[in-house]
C-alpha cells in the first residue's frame, strides 16, 4: 500500500514554537510482547534528508529493516537506546517502565534534547521534558521513524541472541517472534511454562492453569487498566 514519506514538519513546528534547537524523536517497541524488555530509542536527525525508504518499522520487511538500521545509525546526528526489563515491567507497570526506558534512551544521547516528539497519543514521559505527542508519528516524523527502525532491529536482535544463549529457550522461537505471542510461543508456554524472560504479571497466565502460581500481582488496578490494551498485540 502506498504511503506518504515522513517529514520534518512537526520538528520545524516545535523549533518555531518552543525555540528548541535539538529535537529527539522517540519510539518504543516490545510493549505488546509477552517476553523480553520494552525498548525505547531516541534519535536526533536535524533537518537533513533521510535515507530512501524510511518509514514506520512495521511497514518495512524484516530484511529491509536489518539493512536500513545500520545506515540510520550512521546517518542520524545521535541516537540512544534504553530498555526496561521484564522484572521492571512487573514491578512498575508498563507506563512507568516505558518512562524508565525512555529516560535511559534520552540520557544516552550526547546532548540533552530541548524537545521530544513522542509516538502515540499518551505522554508517558512527562515533566521536565518538553513533549509533543504525535499519533502515527513513526509514519509521519522523520526522527521518530528513524527511532522506530533502530529500536525494532535492536530489540529483535537482542531477543534472538537471548533465545540462542540457552537450549531451554529454543522451543519459544524468540528469533522468529521476538517474544510476541505467536502460535509456537503459546504452545511452548503451555508445555514448559514461563522463563526468566517472561513478564509474570500479565494476563496470559490466567489461561495457563498449570503455571498460574507463578503470576505476580500487579501493583494496582489502575496499572492493570493502563496496560491491558497492549497485551494482545502481534507485532513481529
Tab-separated table of N, CA and C in Angstrom, residues 35-39 82-94 97-98 100-101 104 158 196-199 202:
chain	number	residue	atom	x	y	z
A	35	UNK	N	7.287	-11.603	26.385
A	35	UNK	CA	8.625	-11.875	26.909
A	35	UNK	C	9.584	-10.808	26.412
A	36	UNK	N	10.643	-10.591	27.198
A	36	UNK	CA	11.655	-9.629	26.807
A	36	UNK	C	11.370	-8.228	27.307
A	37	UNK	N	12.321	-7.325	27.104
A	37	UNK	CA	12.182	-5.961	27.596
A	37	UNK	C	11.288	-5.125	26.698
A	38	UNK	N	10.916	-3.965	27.183
A	38	UNK	CA	10.392	-2.916	26.316
A	38	UNK	C	11.576	-2.012	26.011
A	39	UNK	N	11.731	-1.661	24.733
A	39	UNK	CA	12.895	-0.919	24.275
A	39	UNK	C	12.467	0.412	23.691
A	82	UNK	N	17.319	2.601	25.303
A	82	UNK	CA	17.044	2.275	26.690
A	82	UNK	C	16.087	1.109	26.786
A	83	UNK	N	16.327	0.216	27.733
A	83	UNK	CA	15.462	-0.946	27.943
A	83	UNK	C	14.909	-0.924	29.356
A	84	UNK	N	13.715	-1.466	29.518
A	84	UNK	CA	13.181	-1.803	30.834
A	84	UNK	C	12.927	-3.304	30.822
A	85	UNK	N	13.451	-4.004	31.795
A	85	UNK	CA	13.439	-5.462	31.816
A	85	UNK	C	12.050	-6.007	32.144
A	86	UNK	N	11.831	-7.293	31.883
A	86	UNK	CA	10.559	-7.910	32.287
A	86	UNK	C	10.288	-7.743	33.786
A	87	UNK	N	11.334	-7.828	34.589
A	87	UNK	CA	11.164	-7.679	36.033
A	87	UNK	C	10.747	-6.247	36.389
A	88	UNK	N	11.320	-5.271	35.700
A	88	UNK	CA	10.929	-3.880	35.937
A	88	UNK	C	9.497	-3.625	35.473
A	89	UNK	N	9.099	-4.248	34.379
A	89	UNK	CA	7.719	-4.129	33.907
A	89	UNK	C	6.765	-4.706	34.947
A	90	UNK	N	7.102	-5.872	35.495
A	90	UNK	CA	6.257	-6.496	36.520
A	90	UNK	C	6.167	-5.640	37.779
A	91	UNK	N	7.279	-5.047	38.165
A	91	UNK	CA	7.321	-4.291	39.416
A	91	UNK	C	6.683	-2.905	39.282
A	92	UNK	N	6.895	-2.259	38.131
A	92	UNK	CA	6.490	-0.864	37.971
A	92	UNK	C	5.185	-0.681	37.201
A	93	UNK	N	4.814	-1.661	36.359
A	93	UNK	CA	3.728	-1.466	35.408
A	93	UNK	C	4.294	-0.915	34.113
A	94	UNK	N	3.564	-1.093	33.020
A	94	UNK	CA	4.100	-0.743	31.714
A	94	UNK	C	4.327	0.746	31.532
A	97	UNK	N	7.429	1.697	33.289
A	97	UNK	CA	8.568	1.041	32.646
A	97	UNK	C	8.919	1.727	31.335
A	98	UNK	N	7.902	2.145	30.587
A	98	UNK	CA	8.151	2.896	29.354
A	98	UNK	C	8.901	4.188	29.646
A	100	UNK	N	10.818	4.812	32.198
A	100	UNK	CA	12.169	4.467	32.605
A	100	UNK	C	13.047	4.189	31.384
A	101	UNK	N	12.534	3.397	30.441
A	101	UNK	CA	13.296	3.082	29.234
A	101	UNK	C	13.545	4.332	28.397
A	104	UNK	N	16.232	6.446	29.975
A	104	UNK	CA	17.535	5.831	29.719
A	104	UNK	C	18.005	6.123	28.293
A	158	UNK	N	18.375	-8.573	20.012
A	158	UNK	CA	18.539	-8.945	21.412
A	158	UNK	C	17.747	-10.205	21.753
A	196	UNK	N	12.668	-16.873	32.674
A	196	UNK	CA	13.054	-15.594	33.283
A	196	UNK	C	12.900	-14.407	32.336
A	197	UNK	N	12.685	-14.671	31.046
A	197	UNK	CA	12.486	-13.586	30.085
A	197	UNK	C	11.028	-13.137	30.005
A	198	UNK	N	10.119	-13.868	30.652
A	198	UNK	CA	8.693	-13.576	30.533
A	198	UNK	C	8.216	-12.567	31.579
A	199	UNK	N	7.177	-11.844	31.200
A	199	UNK	CA	6.518	-10.900	32.100
A	199	UNK	C	5.479	-11.675	32.903
A	202	UNK	N	1.373	-10.557	33.654
A	202	UNK	CA	0.449	-10.364	32.541
A	202	UNK	C	-0.648	-11.434	32.523
